[in-house]
Amino acid sequence: MLTSLRCGARTRNGGSCRAPAVQGKLRCRMHGGTSGSGAPRGNRNARKHGLFSAKAILERRMIRGMLKETRRLLQELE
């Protein structure tokens, strides 16, 4: 265990991960050495609330457009 190759991933403080690398790989099991490890493909976490879905973005654009038009009409009435 002491003589095994170490993971080459960087930690948040700038140092390197001190965990042993998976046999035949350069990373430990937590940093992508095993199959299925690492972050999921795509950003599935951003879809939890739907804030950035195409429908929500279109709705916000329409609301901004209506507010802009309302402000313009109010400016003309003054």
Coordinates of C-alpha atoms in Angstrom, one line a residue:
M1 CA 0.0 0.0 0.0
L2 CA 2.8 2.5 0.8
T3 CA 4.7 1.8 -2.4
S4 CA 1.6 2.0 -4.7
L5 CA 1.3 4.7 -7.3
R6 CA -0.7 7.7 -6.0
C7 CA -3.6 9.5 -7.7
G8 CA -2.6 12.5 -9.8
A9 CA -5.9 14.5 -9.3
R10 CA -5.6 17.9 -7.7
T11 CA -7.5 18.8 -4.6
R12 CA -9.3 22.0 -3.8
N13 CA -6.4 23.4 -1.9
G14 CA -4.0 22.8 -4.8
G15 CA -2.3 19.7 -3.5
S16 CA -2.6 16.3 -5.0
C17 CA -4.8 13.4 -3.9
R18 CA -3.0 11.0 -1.7
A19 CA -5.2 8.0 -2.3
P20 CA -3.6 5.0 -4.1
A21 CA -4.4 4.8 -7.8
V22 CA -6.5 2.0 -9.2
Q23 CA -4.2 -0.8 -10.6
G24 CA -3.3 0.1 -14.2
K25 CA -4.7 3.6 -14.0
L26 CA -3.5 7.0 -13.0
R27 CA -6.5 8.0 -10.8
C28 CA -8.0 6.6 -7.6
R29 CA -11.5 5.1 -7.4
M30 CA -12.9 8.5 -6.4
H31 CA -11.4 10.5 -9.2
G32 CA -12.2 8.3 -12.2
G33 CA -10.1 5.2 -11.9
T34 CA -13.0 2.7 -11.8
S35 CA -15.7 2.3 -14.4
G36 CA -18.8 4.3 -13.6
S37 CA -17.1 6.8 -11.4
G38 CA -17.0 10.5 -11.9
A39 CA -19.8 13.0 -12.7
P40 CA -22.8 11.9 -14.8
R41 CA -22.9 12.8 -18.5
G42 CA -24.7 16.0 -19.0
N43 CA -25.9 18.4 -16.3
R44 CA -28.8 16.5 -14.9
N45 CA -28.7 18.5 -11.7
A46 CA -29.8 21.7 -13.5
R47 CA -33.1 20.1 -14.5
K48 CA -34.4 19.6 -11.0
H49 CA -36.5 22.8 -10.9
G50 CA -36.9 23.5 -14.6
L51 CA -35.7 27.1 -14.2
F52 CA -33.5 26.9 -17.3
S53 CA -35.8 24.8 -19.5
A54 CA -36.7 26.2 -23.0
K55 CA -40.3 26.8 -21.9
A56 CA -39.3 28.8 -18.8
I57 CA -36.7 30.9 -20.7
L58 CA -39.4 31.7 -23.4
E59 CA -41.9 32.7 -20.7
R60 CA -39.4 35.1 -19.0
R61 CA -38.6 36.6 -22.4
M62 CA -42.2 37.2 -23.1
I63 CA -42.7 38.8 -19.7
R64 CA -39.7 41.1 -20.2
G65 CA -41.1 42.1 -23.6
M66 CA -44.5 42.9 -22.1
L67 CA -42.9 44.9 -19.3
K68 CA -40.8 46.8 -21.8
E69 CA -43.9 47.6 -23.9
T70 CA -45.8 48.7 -20.8
R71 CA -43.0 51.1 -19.8
R72 CA -42.9 52.5 -23.3
L73 CA -46.7 53.2 -23.2
L74 CA -46.4 54.8 -19.8
Q75 CA -43.6 57.1 -21.1
E76 CA -45.9 58.2 -24.0
L77 CA -48.8 59.0 -21.7
E78 CA -46.6 61.3 -19.5

